[in-house]
mmCIF file of C-alpha atoms in Angstrom:
data_model
loop_
_atom_site.group_PDB
_atom_site.id
_atom_site.type_symbol
_atom_site.label_atom_id
_atom_site.label_comp_id
_atom_site.label_asym_id
_atom_site.label_seq_id
_atom_site.Cartn_x
_atom_site.Cartn_y
_atom_site.Cartn_z
ATOM 1 C CA MET A 1 163.471 28.369 -139.870
ATOM 2 C CA THR A 2 164.438 24.637 -139.548
ATOM 3 C CA PRO A 3 162.015 22.015 -141.265
ATOM 4 C CA ALA A 4 161.233 20.435 -137.892
ATOM 5 C CA PHE A 5 160.077 24.018 -136.425
ATOM 6 C CA PHE A 6 158.160 24.882 -139.671
ATOM 7 C CA ARG A 7 156.469 21.572 -139.743
ATOM 8 C CA SER A 8 155.221 22.018 -135.941
ATOM 9 C CA SER A 9 153.935 25.504 -136.704
ATOM 10 C CA CYS A 10 151.877 24.338 -139.440
ATOM 11 C CA LEU A 11 150.443 21.634 -137.346
ATOM 12 C CA VAL A 12 149.338 24.070 -134.592
ATOM 13 C CA ILE A 13 147.888 26.319 -137.230
ATOM 14 C CA ALA A 14 146.166 23.493 -138.640
ATOM 15 C CA LEU A 15 144.933 22.381 -135.208
ATOM 16 C CA LEU A 16 143.554 25.878 -134.638
ATOM 17 C CA ILE A 17 141.675 26.039 -137.652
ATOM 18 C CA LEU A 18 140.323 22.729 -137.136
ATOM 19 C CA PHE A 19 139.444 23.136 -133.690
ATOM 20 C CA PRO A 20 138.404 26.592 -133.103
ATOM 21 C CA PHE A 21 138.309 27.701 -129.316
ATOM 22 C CA ASN A 22 135.024 27.475 -127.710
ATOM 23 C CA THR A 23 133.894 30.884 -127.188
ATOM 24 C CA ASN A 24 130.830 30.542 -125.068
ATOM 25 C CA ALA A 25 130.999 31.735 -121.690
ATOM 26 C CA VAL A 26 128.939 29.069 -119.985
ATOM 27 C CA ASP A 27 130.289 27.652 -116.724
ATOM 28 C CA PRO A 28 130.522 23.913 -116.457
ATOM 29 C CA SER A 29 128.536 24.443 -113.171
ATOM 30 C CA GLU A 30 125.603 26.264 -114.928
ATOM 31 C CA ILE A 31 125.173 23.010 -117.357
ATOM 32 C CA LEU A 32 121.953 21.430 -116.641
ATOM 33 C CA GLY A 33 121.977 17.434 -116.222
ATOM 34 C CA ASN A 34 119.045 17.187 -118.715
ATOM 35 C CA ALA A 35 120.599 17.530 -122.402
ATOM 36 C CA THR A 36 117.430 18.362 -123.862
ATOM 37 C CA LEU A 37 116.797 21.133 -121.680
ATOM 38 C CA GLU A 38 120.306 22.468 -121.784
ATOM 39 C CA LYS A 39 120.426 22.333 -125.431
ATOM 40 C CA ARG A 40 117.145 24.576 -125.379
ATOM 41 C CA ALA A 41 118.724 27.033 -122.831
ATOM 42 C CA ARG A 42 121.673 27.317 -125.127
ATOM 43 C CA HIS A 43 119.598 28.002 -127.924
ATOM 44 C CA ILE A 44 117.547 30.903 -126.050
ATOM 45 C CA SER A 45 120.927 32.238 -124.657
ATOM 46 C CA LYS A 46 122.097 32.881 -128.037
ATOM 47 C CA ASP A 47 119.277 35.017 -128.827
ATOM 48 C CA LEU A 48 119.134 37.186 -125.757
ATOM 49 C CA ARG A 49 121.292 40.176 -125.500
ATOM 50 C CA CYS A 50 123.384 40.896 -122.747
ATOM 51 C CA LEU A 51 122.476 44.312 -121.279
ATOM 52 C CA VAL A 52 125.945 45.111 -120.151
ATOM 53 C CA CYS A 53 128.194 44.330 -123.191
ATOM 54 C CA GLN A 54 125.236 44.958 -125.733
ATOM 55 C CA ASN A 55 126.580 43.406 -128.765
ATOM 56 C CA GLN A 56 126.931 40.072 -127.139
ATOM 57 C CA SER A 57 124.697 37.428 -126.338
ATOM 58 C CA ILE A 58 124.199 36.162 -122.728
ATOM 59 C CA ASP A 59 125.559 32.877 -123.911
ATOM 60 C CA ASP A 60 128.934 34.787 -125.001
ATOM 61 C CA SER A 61 129.061 37.285 -122.175
ATOM 62 C CA ASP A 62 131.097 36.959 -119.050
ATOM 63 C CA ALA A 63 129.288 39.834 -117.333
ATOM 64 C CA PRO A 64 127.606 38.782 -113.957
ATOM 65 C CA LEU A 65 124.206 39.915 -115.036
ATOM 66 C CA ALA A 66 124.601 37.690 -118.241
ATOM 67 C CA ARG A 67 125.357 34.689 -115.862
ATOM 68 C CA ASP A 68 122.404 35.706 -113.789
ATOM 69 C CA LEU A 69 120.185 35.693 -116.851
ATOM 70 C CA ARG A 70 121.518 32.446 -117.896
ATOM 71 C CA LEU A 71 120.584 30.729 -114.882
ATOM 72 C CA LEU A 72 117.379 32.227 -115.180
ATOM 73 C CA VAL A 73 116.524 30.809 -118.191
ATOM 74 C CA ARG A 74 117.678 27.309 -117.035
ATOM 75 C CA GLU A 75 115.448 27.667 -114.007
ATOM 76 C CA ARG A 76 112.444 28.595 -115.828
ATOM 77 C CA LEU A 77 112.938 25.636 -118.470
ATOM 78 C CA ILE A 78 113.274 23.465 -115.400
ATOM 79 C CA GLN A 79 110.066 24.804 -114.063
ATOM 80 C CA GLY A 80 108.446 23.646 -117.606
ATOM 81 C CA ASP A 81 108.197 27.193 -119.433
ATOM 82 C CA THR A 82 108.225 26.723 -123.088
ATOM 83 C CA ASP A 83 110.963 28.630 -125.306
ATOM 84 C CA ASN A 84 108.353 31.209 -125.759
ATOM 85 C CA GLU A 85 107.502 31.793 -122.404
ATOM 86 C CA VAL A 86 111.145 32.320 -121.592
ATOM 87 C CA PHE A 87 111.616 34.905 -124.088
ATOM 88 C CA ASP A 88 108.375 36.533 -123.294
ATOM 89 C CA TYR A 89 109.389 36.732 -119.374
ATOM 90 C CA VAL A 90 112.662 38.286 -120.249
ATOM 91 C CA VAL A 91 110.949 40.860 -122.923
ATOM 92 C CA SER A 92 108.345 41.827 -120.444
ATOM 93 C CA ARG A 93 111.323 43.261 -118.115
ATOM 94 C CA TYR A 94 113.529 44.536 -120.829
ATOM 95 C CA GLY A 95 111.716 45.202 -123.761
ATOM 96 C CA ASP A 96 112.498 44.140 -127.360
ATOM 97 C CA PHE A 97 116.019 45.181 -127.315
ATOM 98 C CA VAL A 98 116.660 42.524 -125.468
ATOM 99 C CA LEU A 99 116.133 40.408 -128.493
ATOM 100 C CA LEU A 100 119.105 39.989 -130.771
ATOM 101 C CA ARG A 101 116.571 38.971 -133.629
ATOM 102 C CA PRO A 102 113.948 41.976 -133.470
ATOM 103 C CA PRO A 103 110.660 40.785 -133.897
ATOM 104 C CA VAL A 104 108.402 41.576 -136.998
ATOM 105 C CA LYS A 105 106.026 44.461 -136.052
ATOM 106 C CA ALA A 106 104.781 47.506 -137.528
ATOM 107 C CA VAL A 107 107.375 49.879 -135.872
ATOM 108 C CA THR A 108 110.220 47.340 -136.952
ATOM 109 C CA ALA A 109 108.621 46.781 -140.412
ATOM 110 C CA ILE A 110 111.078 49.305 -141.824
ATOM 111 C CA LEU A 111 114.063 47.415 -140.561
ATOM 112 C CA TRP A 112 113.070 44.339 -142.195
ATOM 113 C CA LEU A 113 111.486 45.672 -145.359
ATOM 114 C CA GLY A 114 114.085 48.243 -145.743
ATOM 115 C CA PRO A 115 116.716 46.303 -147.550
ATOM 116 C CA ALA A 116 114.223 44.669 -149.837
ATOM 117 C CA ILE A 117 112.846 48.277 -150.863
ATOM 118 C CA PHE A 118 116.534 49.375 -151.625
ATOM 119 C CA VAL A 119 117.237 46.493 -153.688
ATOM 120 C CA LEU A 120 113.983 47.127 -155.416
ATOM 121 C CA ILE A 121 114.698 50.868 -156.221
ATOM 122 C CA GLY A 122 117.937 49.967 -157.453
ATOM 123 C CA PHE A 123 116.588 47.115 -159.862
ATOM 124 C CA ILE A 124 114.079 49.656 -161.102
ATOM 125 C CA GLY A 125 116.741 52.040 -161.797
ATOM 126 C CA LEU A 126 118.915 49.433 -163.518
ATOM 127 C CA LEU A 127 116.008 48.285 -165.691
ATOM 128 C CA ARG A 128 115.144 51.855 -166.964
ATOM 129 C CA TYR A 129 118.862 52.472 -167.523
ATOM 130 C CA PHE A 130 119.277 49.047 -169.922
ATOM 131 C CA ARG A 131 115.803 50.020 -171.532
ATOM 132 C CA ARG A 132 116.792 53.514 -172.556
ATOM 133 C CA GLN A 133 120.281 52.229 -173.786
ATOM 134 C CA SER A 134 118.943 49.737 -175.957
ATOM 135 C CA LYS A 135 116.221 52.416 -177.219
ATOM 136 C CA ASP A 136 119.172 54.676 -178.050
ATOM 137 C CA GLU A 137 120.945 52.010 -179.932
ATOM 138 C CA ASN A 138 117.806 51.334 -181.820
ATOM 139 C CA ALA A 139 117.648 54.776 -182.747
ATOM 140 C CA GLU A 140 121.171 54.919 -183.901
ATOM 141 C CA ASP A 141 120.352 51.778 -185.915
ATOM 142 C CA GLN A 142 117.610 53.602 -187.663
ATOM 143 C CA ASN A 143 119.705 56.378 -188.546
ATOM 144 C CA THR A 144 122.413 54.686 -190.336
ATOM 145 C CA MET B 1 111.595 67.675 -164.570
ATOM 146 C CA LYS B 2 113.252 64.269 -164.983
ATOM 147 C CA LYS B 3 116.643 65.420 -163.477
ATOM 148 C CA ILE B 4 114.931 65.727 -160.216
ATOM 149 C CA PHE B 5 115.008 61.882 -160.083
ATOM 150 C CA TYR B 6 118.805 61.989 -160.223
ATOM 151 C CA PHE B 7 119.158 63.713 -157.118
ATOM 152 C CA LEU B 8 116.691 61.244 -155.417
ATOM 153 C CA PRO B 9 119.366 58.781 -154.066
ATOM 154 C CA LEU B 10 121.455 61.795 -152.672
ATOM 155 C CA VAL B 11 118.402 63.031 -150.768
ATOM 156 C CA ILE B 12 117.541 59.455 -149.638
ATOM 157 C CA LEU B 13 121.008 59.355 -148.306
ATOM 158 C CA ALA B 14 121.098 62.641 -146.774
ATOM 159 C CA ILE B 15 117.982 62.073 -144.830
ATOM 160 C CA LEU B 16 119.364 58.360 -143.724
ATOM 161 C CA ALA B 17 122.723 59.974 -142.854
ATOM 162 C CA ILE B 18 120.982 62.852 -140.526
ATOM 163 C CA TYR B 19 118.947 60.091 -138.677
ATOM 164 C CA LEU B 20 121.781 57.964 -138.321
ATOM 165 C CA ILE B 21 124.043 60.680 -136.925
ATOM 166 C CA MET B 22 121.432 61.762 -134.356
ATOM 167 C CA GLY B 23 121.507 58.090 -133.246
ATOM 168 C CA LEU B 24 125.115 58.320 -132.648
ATOM 169 C CA GLY B 25 124.308 61.059 -129.887
ATOM 170 C CA ARG B 26 122.113 58.718 -127.840
ATOM 171 C CA ASN B 27 123.247 56.618 -125.045
ATOM 172 C CA PRO B 28 122.921 52.833 -125.738
ATOM 173 C CA GLN B 29 122.800 52.129 -122.006
ATOM 174 C CA ASP B 30 119.670 54.576 -121.336
ATOM 175 C CA LEU B 31 116.884 52.158 -122.279
ATOM 176 C CA PRO B 32 113.364 53.115 -122.104
ATOM 177 C CA SER B 33 111.648 50.901 -119.619
ATOM 178 C CA VAL B 34 108.912 48.825 -120.725
ATOM 179 C CA LEU B 35 107.663 48.714 -117.168
ATOM 180 C CA ILE B 36 106.569 52.272 -117.049
ATOM 181 C CA ASN B 37 102.932 52.143 -116.001
ATOM 182 C CA LYS B 38 102.684 48.349 -115.250
ATOM 183 C CA PRO B 39 102.637 47.003 -111.769
ATOM 184 C CA ILE B 40 105.984 45.717 -110.526
ATOM 185 C CA PRO B 41 106.786 42.156 -111.412
ATOM 186 C CA ALA B 42 106.538 39.624 -108.298
ATOM 187 C CA PHE B 43 109.860 39.166 -106.753
ATOM 188 C CA GLU B 44 111.221 38.303 -103.218
ATOM 189 C CA LEU B 45 114.330 39.080 -101.716
ATOM 190 C CA ALA B 46 116.201 37.916 -98.404
ATOM 191 C CA PRO B 47 117.399 40.376 -95.792
ATOM 192 C CA ILE B 48 120.948 41.383 -95.913
ATOM 193 C CA LYS B 49 122.987 40.077 -93.247
ATOM 194 C CA GLY B 50 121.895 41.600 -89.898
ATOM 195 C CA GLN B 51 118.334 42.703 -90.748
ATOM 196 C CA THR B 52 115.297 40.422 -90.177
ATOM 197 C CA LYS B 53 113.214 41.409 -92.887
ATOM 198 C CA GLY B 54 114.005 41.359 -96.874
ATOM 199 C CA LEU B 55 112.168 43.008 -99.710
ATOM 200 C CA SER B 56 109.242 41.815 -102.057
ATOM 201 C CA ASN B 57 106.823 43.361 -104.282
ATOM 202 C CA LEU B 58 104.107 43.269 -101.492
ATOM 203 C CA ASP B 59 106.041 45.961 -99.434
ATOM 204 C CA LEU B 60 106.177 48.436 -102.155
ATOM 205 C CA LEU B 61 101.841 48.879 -102.026
ATOM 206 C CA GLY B 62 100.087 51.447 -100.364
ATOM 207 C CA GLN B 63 102.107 54.564 -100.504
ATOM 208 C CA VAL B 64 104.490 56.178 -102.885
ATOM 209 C CA THR B 65 107.873 54.765 -102.845
ATOM 210 C CA LEU B 66 111.233 55.151 -104.402
ATOM 211 C CA VAL B 67 113.207 51.984 -105.117
ATOM 212 C CA ASN B 68 116.773 52.177 -105.615
ATOM 213 C CA ILE B 69 119.179 49.488 -107.010
ATOM 214 C CA PHE B 70 122.803 49.931 -105.751
ATOM 215 C CA GLY B 71 125.908 47.855 -104.574
ATOM 216 C CA SER B 72 128.843 48.685 -102.683
ATOM 217 C CA TRP B 73 130.963 47.989 -105.611
ATOM 218 C CA CYS B 74 129.332 50.801 -107.732
ATOM 219 C CA GLU B 75 131.186 54.102 -107.667
ATOM 220 C CA ALA B 76 128.227 56.107 -108.871
ATOM 221 C CA CYS B 77 126.057 54.669 -105.850
ATOM 222 C CA ARG B 78 128.589 56.043 -103.428
ATOM 223 C CA LEU B 79 128.207 59.520 -105.120
ATOM 224 C CA GLU B 80 124.335 59.087 -105.075
ATOM 225 C CA HIS B 81 124.054 58.081 -101.350
ATOM 226 C CA ASP B 82 124.530 61.419 -99.644
ATOM 227 C CA LEU B 83 121.454 62.557 -101.633
ATOM 228 C CA LEU B 84 119.415 59.565 -100.480
ATOM 229 C CA MET B 85 120.680 60.240 -96.977
ATOM 230 C CA LYS B 86 119.243 63.436 -97.137
ATOM 231 C CA ILE B 87 115.958 62.386 -98.705
ATOM 232 C CA SER B 88 115.349 59.881 -95.804
ATOM 233 C CA LYS B 89 116.584 62.242 -92.952
ATOM 234 C CA ASN B 90 113.879 64.679 -94.203
ATOM 235 C CA ASN B 91 111.466 61.910 -94.962
ATOM 236 C CA LEU B 92 110.536 63.191 -98.079
ATOM 237 C CA VAL B 93 109.603 59.635 -99.631
ATOM 238 C CA PRO B 94 110.533 56.023 -98.093
ATOM 239 C CA ILE B 95 113.508 54.726 -100.099
ATOM 240 C CA TYR B 96 113.626 50.724 -100.553
ATOM 241 C CA GLY B 97 116.938 49.338 -101.450
ATOM 242 C CA ILE B 98 118.117 46.562 -103.797
ATOM 243 C CA ASP B 99 121.642 45.500 -102.779
ATOM 244 C CA TRP B 100 122.795 44.116 -106.099
ATOM 245 C CA GLN B 101 125.451 41.572 -106.868
ATOM 246 C CA GLU B 102 127.701 41.817 -103.835
ATOM 247 C CA PRO B 103 130.781 39.673 -103.973
ATOM 248 C CA ASN B 104 129.813 38.638 -100.356
ATOM 249 C CA ASN B 105 127.022 38.993 -98.013
ATOM 250 C CA LEU B 106 129.359 41.057 -95.481
ATOM 251 C CA VAL B 107 130.585 44.009 -97.596
ATOM 252 C CA GLY B 108 126.878 45.307 -98.501
ATOM 253 C CA PRO B 109 125.901 45.579 -94.769
ATOM 254 C CA ARG B 110 129.268 47.047 -93.789
ATOM 255 C CA TRP B 111 129.041 50.146 -96.557
ATOM 256 C CA LEU B 112 125.579 50.783 -94.992
ATOM 257 C CA LYS B 113 127.034 51.064 -91.568
ATOM 258 C CA ARG B 114 129.908 52.948 -92.824
ATOM 259 C CA LEU B 115 127.966 55.443 -94.714
ATOM 260 C CA GLY B 116 124.466 55.270 -93.236
ATOM 261 C CA ASN B 117 121.262 53.253 -94.091
ATOM 262 C CA PRO B 118 118.815 55.490 -96.149
ATOM 263 C CA TYR B 119 116.590 52.558 -96.860
ATOM 264 C CA THR B 120 113.552 51.556 -95.199
ATOM 265 C CA LEU B 121 113.971 47.900 -96.257
ATOM 266 C CA VAL B 122 116.873 46.129 -98.241
ATOM 267 C CA GLY B 123 116.959 43.303 -100.062
ATOM 268 C CA ASP B 124 119.799 41.138 -100.716
ATOM 269 C CA ASP B 125 120.030 40.365 -104.656
ATOM 270 C CA PRO B 126 123.040 38.168 -105.463
ATOM 271 C CA LYS B 127 121.440 36.328 -108.188
ATOM 272 C CA SER B 128 119.807 39.576 -109.973
ATOM 273 C CA ARG B 129 116.532 38.512 -109.216
ATOM 274 C CA GLY B 130 115.242 41.763 -108.169
ATOM 275 C CA ALA B 131 117.396 43.511 -110.661
ATOM 276 C CA ILE B 132 115.943 41.323 -113.455
ATOM 277 C CA ALA B 133 112.092 42.124 -112.121
ATOM 278 C CA PHE B 134 112.857 45.799 -112.645
ATOM 279 C CA GLY B 135 114.967 45.355 -116.018
ATOM 280 C CA VAL B 136 118.032 46.846 -114.381
ATOM 281 C CA THR B 137 121.123 46.930 -116.542
ATOM 282 C CA LYS B 138 123.602 48.805 -114.218
ATOM 283 C CA ALA B 139 123.400 50.323 -111.040
ATOM 284 C CA PRO B 140 122.373 52.671 -109.778
ATOM 285 C CA GLU B 141 119.132 52.825 -111.038
ATOM 286 C CA SER B 142 115.869 54.171 -109.157
ATOM 287 C CA PHE B 143 112.183 53.721 -109.603
ATOM 288 C CA VAL B 144 109.226 55.770 -108.395
ATOM 289 C CA ILE B 145 106.276 53.579 -107.407
ATOM 290 C CA ASP B 146 102.852 54.749 -106.948
ATOM 291 C CA LYS B 147 100.167 53.801 -104.284
ATOM 292 C CA ASN B 148 98.997 50.923 -106.184
ATOM 293 C CA GLY B 149 102.482 49.403 -106.784
ATOM 294 C CA VAL B 150 102.656 50.751 -110.362
ATOM 295 C CA ILE B 151 105.978 51.539 -111.598
ATOM 296 C CA ARG B 152 105.600 55.402 -112.732
ATOM 297 C CA PHE B 153 109.186 56.338 -113.536
ATOM 298 C CA LYS B 154 112.725 55.174 -113.954
ATOM 299 C CA HIS B 155 115.796 56.870 -113.923
ATOM 300 C CA THR B 156 119.029 55.163 -114.864
ATOM 301 C CA GLY B 157 122.294 56.137 -113.290
ATOM 302 C CA ARG B 158 123.008 58.518 -110.498
ATOM 303 C CA ILE B 159 120.250 60.803 -109.365
ATOM 304 C CA THR B 160 122.001 64.264 -109.036
ATOM 305 C CA GLU B 161 120.786 66.983 -106.852
ATOM 306 C CA ASN B 162 119.340 68.498 -110.127
ATOM 307 C CA THR B 163 117.554 65.617 -111.260
ATOM 308 C CA TRP B 164 116.145 65.008 -107.898
ATOM 309 C CA ASN B 165 114.765 69.003 -107.471
ATOM 310 C CA ASN B 166 113.759 69.205 -111.192
ATOM 311 C CA THR B 167 112.272 65.792 -112.236
ATOM 312 C CA VAL B 168 112.184 63.071 -109.549
ATOM 313 C CA TRP B 169 110.575 65.006 -106.629
ATOM 314 C CA PRO B 170 108.098 66.928 -108.545
ATOM 315 C CA ILE B 171 106.731 63.481 -109.923
ATOM 316 C CA ILE B 172 106.596 61.994 -106.391
ATOM 317 C CA MET B 173 104.888 65.204 -105.010
ATOM 318 C CA ASP B 174 102.354 64.642 -107.870
ATOM 319 C CA LEU B 175 101.727 60.990 -107.200
ATOM 320 C CA LYS B 176 101.291 61.721 -103.562
ATOM 321 C CA LYS B 177 98.448 64.112 -104.157
ATOM 322 C CA GLN B 178 96.451 61.308 -106.148
#
């Protein structure tokens, strides 16, 4: 490897790290003239699931249905919907599944509280274990 | 007695594992519709080329209907088409079509001309407005609508002869009696 080649490879890698590829699927023609509305649209799109490729947001997905949903989001914002009204509109047709951030409800409580409960169980177990150990040590101390 | 607690984590793990393994067998595309027993959301679609009337939610009032989302690009719709033709020929239930995401406005009408048109009315849906109104994720999907315009049943994917005879048609007959 010549030093020149090495230097240029380093430069390419550094550039890739510094300026990662823009990974959203928004077509320039979709972008709204109003920067504030466009910002809100992007924000909403990142939280809506693409129903075709289900683990992508509609902001990331190239699927035609995702594109049409992005356009719909923008159209509703132009009509004066609040962010929540846009979410409600989509949820009323596709259900909570369309939200990438599941809402906190009675049915999703285990989803949100589950990890905390497991940590708590583990912590209690650990506490009991250490307590017992120090008790054993105390007992040993008394025996000697 | 205390030893039972040592097995508790294992038991919890086993229950969780069984629950999650059962989840693997489910089809993630097969979403339960939130629209069941709700009135159809408002929508209005232009006619496809060559026809004069499009489709809106108001066209679906007053009688039991079947709404079918299709596209000429959709292989399963082609397979389903023969059954839809049979249903319309025998006047079992009026079928209303939503022609979804055609690449241009000619292919849909051409497809129906070649294979026959089982639909009472067809709405052209290039921007997915009709599909989104029904919460559709992929074609074909079909909905049974009652006389009051309330969505009563959703079928994701192709309606086979079997599903028609055992599920969809009994539901329609039931609703017709009401």
